[in-house]
CSV table of C-alpha atoms in Angstrom, one decimal:
chain,number,residue,atom,x,y,z
M,1,UNK,CA,-86.3,46.5,-8.6
M,2,UNK,CA,-84.3,45.8,-5.4
M,3,UNK,CA,-84.6,41.9,-6.0
M,4,UNK,CA,-83.3,42.3,-9.6
M,5,UNK,CA,-80.5,44.4,-8.5
M,6,UNK,CA,-79.6,42.0,-5.6
M,7,UNK,CA,-79.4,39.0,-8.3
M,8,UNK,CA,-77.2,41.3,-10.5
M,9,UNK,CA,-74.8,41.6,-7.8
M,10,UNK,CA,-74.8,37.9,-6.9
M,11,UNK,CA,-74.3,37.2,-10.5
M,12,UNK,CA,-71.3,39.7,-10.7
M,13,UNK,CA,-70.0,38.1,-7.3
M,14,UNK,CA,-70.2,34.7,-8.8
M,15,UNK,CA,-68.5,35.9,-12.2
M,16,UNK,CA,-65.8,37.3,-10.0
M,17,UNK,CA,-65.2,34.1,-8.1
M,18,UNK,CA,-65.3,31.9,-11.4
M,19,UNK,CA,-62.8,34.2,-13.1
M,20,UNK,CA,-59.6,32.9,-11.3
M,21,UNK,CA,-61.0,29.4,-12.0
M,22,UNK,CA,-61.5,30.1,-15.5
M,23,UNK,CA,-57.9,31.4,-15.7
M,24,UNK,CA,-56.5,28.3,-13.8
M,25,UNK,CA,-58.6,26.0,-16.3
M,26,UNK,CA,-57.2,28.0,-19.3
M,27,UNK,CA,-53.6,27.7,-17.9
M,28,UNK,CA,-53.9,23.9,-17.2
M,29,UNK,CA,-55.2,23.4,-20.7
M,30,UNK,CA,-52.2,25.3,-22.1
M,31,UNK,CA,-49.8,23.2,-20.0
M,32,UNK,CA,-51.6,19.9,-21.2
M,33,UNK,CA,-51.2,21.0,-24.8
M,34,UNK,CA,-47.4,21.7,-24.1
M,35,UNK,CA,-46.8,18.6,-22.1
M,36,UNK,CA,-48.8,16.0,-24.2
M,37,UNK,CA,-46.5,15.9,-26.9
M,38,UNK,CA,-43.4,15.5,-24.6
M,39,UNK,CA,-45.3,12.8,-22.7
M,40,UNK,CA,-45.9,10.9,-26.0
M,41,UNK,CA,-42.4,11.2,-27.2
M,42,UNK,CA,-41.0,10.0,-24.0
M,43,UNK,CA,-43.6,7.2,-23.9
M,44,UNK,CA,-42.6,6.2,-27.5
M,45,UNK,CA,-38.9,6.3,-26.4
M,46,UNK,CA,-39.5,4.1,-23.6
M,47,UNK,CA,-41.3,1.7,-25.8
M,48,UNK,CA,-38.5,1.6,-28.1
M,49,UNK,CA,-35.8,1.0,-25.3
M,50,UNK,CA,-37.9,-1.7,-23.9
M,51,UNK,CA,-38.3,-3.3,-27.1
M,52,UNK,CA,-34.5,-3.5,-27.1
M,53,UNK,CA,-34.4,-5.7,-23.9
M,54,UNK,CA,-37.5,-7.5,-24.5
M,55,UNK,CA,-35.5,-10.7,-25.3
M,56,UNK,CA,-33.4,-10.3,-22.0
M,57,UNK,CA,-35.9,-9.2,-19.7
M,58,UNK,CA,-39.3,-11.2,-18.4
M,59,UNK,CA,-41.7,-9.9,-15.8
M,60,UNK,CA,-40.8,-12.9,-13.8
M,61,UNK,CA,-37.1,-11.8,-13.5
M,62,UNK,CA,-38.7,-8.6,-12.0
M,63,UNK,CA,-41.0,-10.4,-9.6
M,64,UNK,CA,-37.9,-12.6,-8.5
M,65,UNK,CA,-35.9,-9.5,-7.7
M,66,UNK,CA,-38.5,-8.1,-5.9
M,67,UNK,CA,-38.9,-11.1,-4.0
M,68,UNK,CA,-35.0,-11.4,-3.4
M,69,UNK,CA,-34.9,-7.7,-2.2
M,70,UNK,CA,-37.6,-8.0,0.2
M,71,UNK,CA,-35.8,-11.4,1.8
M,72,UNK,CA,-32.8,-9.5,2.2
M,73,UNK,CA,-33.7,-6.3,3.4
M,74,UNK,CA,-31.9,-6.6,6.6
M,75,UNK,CA,-28.7,-7.5,4.6
M,76,UNK,CA,-29.0,-4.4,2.6
M,77,UNK,CA,-29.7,-2.2,5.7
M,78,UNK,CA,-26.4,-3.7,7.3
M,79,UNK,CA,-24.6,-3.0,3.9
M,80,UNK,CA,-25.7,0.5,4.0
M,81,UNK,CA,-24.9,1.0,7.7
M,82,UNK,CA,-21.4,-0.3,6.9
M,83,UNK,CA,-20.9,1.9,4.0
M,84,UNK,CA,-21.7,4.7,6.4
M,85,UNK,CA,-19.2,3.5,8.9
M,86,UNK,CA,-16.8,3.5,5.9
M,87,UNK,CA,-17.7,6.9,4.9
M,88,UNK,CA,-17.3,8.2,8.5
M,89,UNK,CA,-13.9,6.4,8.6
M,90,UNK,CA,-12.8,8.1,5.4
M,91,UNK,CA,-13.8,11.5,6.4
M,92,UNK,CA,-11.9,11.0,9.9
M,93,UNK,CA,-8.8,9.7,8.4
M,94,UNK,CA,-8.5,12.0,5.5
M,95,UNK,CA,-7.0,15.0,7.6
M,96,UNK,CA,-4.6,12.4,8.7
M,97,UNK,CA,-3.7,11.3,5.4
M,98,UNK,CA,-3.1,14.9,4.3
M,99,UNK,CA,-0.4,15.4,6.8
M,100,UNK,CA,1.4,11.8,6.7
M,101,UNK,CA,1.2,11.0,3.1
M,102,UNK,CA,3.7,14.1,2.2
M,103,UNK,CA,5.9,13.2,5.3
M,104,UNK,CA,6.0,9.5,3.8
M,105,UNK,CA,6.8,10.7,0.4
M,106,UNK,CA,9.5,12.7,1.8
M,107,UNK,CA,10.8,10.0,3.9
M,108,UNK,CA,11.0,7.8,0.7
M,109,UNK,CA,12.6,10.4,-1.2
M,110,UNK,CA,15.4,10.8,1.4
M,111,UNK,CA,16.0,7.0,1.4
M,112,UNK,CA,16.3,7.1,-2.4
M,113,UNK,CA,18.7,10.0,-2.2
M,114,UNK,CA,20.9,7.9,0.2
M,115,UNK,CA,20.8,4.9,-2.2
M,116,UNK,CA,18.7,2.7,0.0
M,117,UNK,CA,16.7,1.5,-2.7
M,118,UNK,CA,19.7,0.9,-4.9
M,119,UNK,CA,21.4,-1.2,-2.1
M,120,UNK,CA,18.3,-3.3,-1.6
M,121,UNK,CA,18.2,-4.2,-5.4
M,122,UNK,CA,21.7,-5.0,-5.5
M,123,UNK,CA,21.3,-7.3,-2.5
M,124,UNK,CA,18.3,-8.8,-4.4
M,125,UNK,CA,20.5,-9.3,-7.5
M,126,UNK,CA,23.0,-11.0,-5.1
M,127,UNK,CA,20.5,-13.4,-3.6
M,128,UNK,CA,19.2,-14.3,-7.1
M,129,UNK,CA,22.9,-15.1,-8.1
M,130,UNK,CA,23.2,-17.3,-4.9
M,131,UNK,CA,19.9,-19.1,-5.7
M,132,UNK,CA,21.0,-19.9,-9.3
M,133,UNK,CA,24.5,-21.2,-8.1
M,134,UNK,CA,23.6,-23.0,-4.9
M,135,UNK,CA,20.9,-25.5,-4.3
M,136,UNK,CA,18.8,-25.1,-1.0
M,137,UNK,CA,20.8,-27.8,0.8
M,138,UNK,CA,24.0,-25.9,0.0
M,139,UNK,CA,22.6,-22.7,1.3
M,140,UNK,CA,21.6,-24.5,4.5
M,141,UNK,CA,25.2,-26.0,4.8
M,142,UNK,CA,26.7,-22.5,4.3
M,143,UNK,CA,24.2,-21.1,6.8
M,144,UNK,CA,25.6,-23.6,9.5
M,145,UNK,CA,29.2,-22.6,8.6
M,146,UNK,CA,28.5,-19.1,9.0
M,147,UNK,CA,27.1,-19.7,12.3
M,148,UNK,CA,30.2,-21.4,13.3
M,149,UNK,CA,32.4,-18.6,11.9
M,150,UNK,CA,30.2,-16.1,14.0
M,151,UNK,CA,31.2,-17.8,17.1
M,152,UNK,CA,34.8,-17.8,16.1
M,153,UNK,CA,34.7,-14.0,15.3
M,154,UNK,CA,32.9,-13.6,18.8
M,155,UNK,CA,35.9,-14.9,20.4
M,156,UNK,CA,38.0,-12.7,18.4
M,157,UNK,CA,36.3,-9.7,19.9
M,158,UNK,CA,38.0,-10.0,23.4
M,159,UNK,CA,40.3,-7.0,24.1
M,160,UNK,CA,43.4,-9.6,23.9
M,161,UNK,CA,42.4,-10.7,20.6
M,162,UNK,CA,41.8,-7.4,19.4
M,163,UNK,CA,45.2,-6.3,20.6
M,164,UNK,CA,47.1,-9.2,19.2
M,165,UNK,CA,45.4,-9.0,15.8
M,166,UNK,CA,46.0,-5.2,15.7
M,167,UNK,CA,49.7,-5.7,16.2
M,168,UNK,CA,49.6,-8.7,13.9
M,169,UNK,CA,48.2,-6.4,11.1
M,170,UNK,CA,51.2,-4.0,11.5
M,171,UNK,CA,53.7,-6.8,10.4
M,172,UNK,CA,53.4,-6.6,6.8
M,173,UNK,CA,54.2,-3.1,6.7
M,174,UNK,CA,57.1,-3.3,8.7
M,175,UNK,CA,58.6,-6.2,6.6
M,176,UNK,CA,61.0,-5.5,3.9
M,177,UNK,CA,61.2,-8.6,1.7
M,178,UNK,CA,64.3,-7.1,-0.4
M,179,UNK,CA,66.4,-7.1,2.7
M,180,UNK,CA,65.5,-10.7,3.6
M,181,UNK,CA,68.7,-12.9,3.7
M,182,UNK,CA,69.0,-16.6,3.3
M,183,UNK,CA,69.7,-18.3,6.6
M,184,UNK,CA,71.6,-21.5,6.6
M,185,UNK,CA,72.7,-24.2,9.4
M,186,UNK,CA,75.7,-22.2,10.3
M,187,UNK,CA,74.3,-18.9,10.2
M,188,UNK,CA,71.4,-19.9,12.3
M,189,UNK,CA,73.1,-19.4,15.6
M,190,UNK,CA,74.2,-15.8,14.6
M,191,UNK,CA,70.5,-15.2,13.7
M,192,UNK,CA,69.3,-16.6,16.9
M,193,UNK,CA,71.3,-14.3,18.9
M,194,UNK,CA,69.1,-11.3,17.7
M,195,UNK,CA,66.7,-10.5,20.6
M,196,UNK,CA,63.8,-9.9,18.2
M,197,UNK,CA,64.3,-13.3,16.7
M,198,UNK,CA,64.4,-14.8,20.1
M,199,UNK,CA,61.3,-13.1,21.0
M,200,UNK,CA,59.4,-14.1,17.7
M,201,UNK,CA,60.5,-17.7,18.0
M,202,UNK,CA,59.1,-17.5,21.9
M,203,UNK,CA,55.8,-16.0,20.5
M,204,UNK,CA,55.7,-18.8,17.8
M,205,UNK,CA,56.2,-21.4,20.4
M,206,UNK,CA,53.5,-20.0,22.4
M,207,UNK,CA,51.0,-20.2,19.7
M,208,UNK,CA,52.0,-23.7,18.7
M,209,UNK,CA,51.4,-24.7,22.1
M,210,UNK,CA,48.1,-23.2,22.5
M,211,UNK,CA,47.2,-24.7,18.9
M,212,UNK,CA,48.3,-28.1,20.3
M,213,UNK,CA,45.9,-27.6,23.3
M,214,UNK,CA,42.9,-26.9,21.5
M,215,UNK,CA,43.3,-29.6,18.9
């Protein structure tokens, strides 16, 4: 009786141990039943998609691609490293750009408000008109002439020249042409007696003398 009882206990123990396995097998069976239709659908879809590229794809192409990839592994690693460096650079520069770009936009807006871009556009229009009206040789000749004029203008920037030109510019505003009278040979001596006329003639003579000296 004791042996039979022991056997029954062992059988009960084995049944308890097999129960989880039975449950697992049942769950796997249910999973297989659920997954099998989905796998079949995926396989059929893959076959249909591969059929579309059958004419454009050969197994030799895949082998060639694999060989090419294996031969250029170092190059691929280098490219990946460079991409990482580029990403690191972009990550580093991003905060700077966030603060700099608005400043640049603000500065450009300020220049626009001042009309700088309109001035530049007008200058480009003038340059285009000059290019249409003159040949490169003419522009070169004009440039040489401008250089010479700049030399003359530089000489006019001396204090004496500026003072002389300043006084000379006041003459038109002081001359009243309606009061001008004709001067003949007989009235010339009376006109020469005026001290301002004498001074003007003296200045004219000095200018003529200096003009003769530089020619």
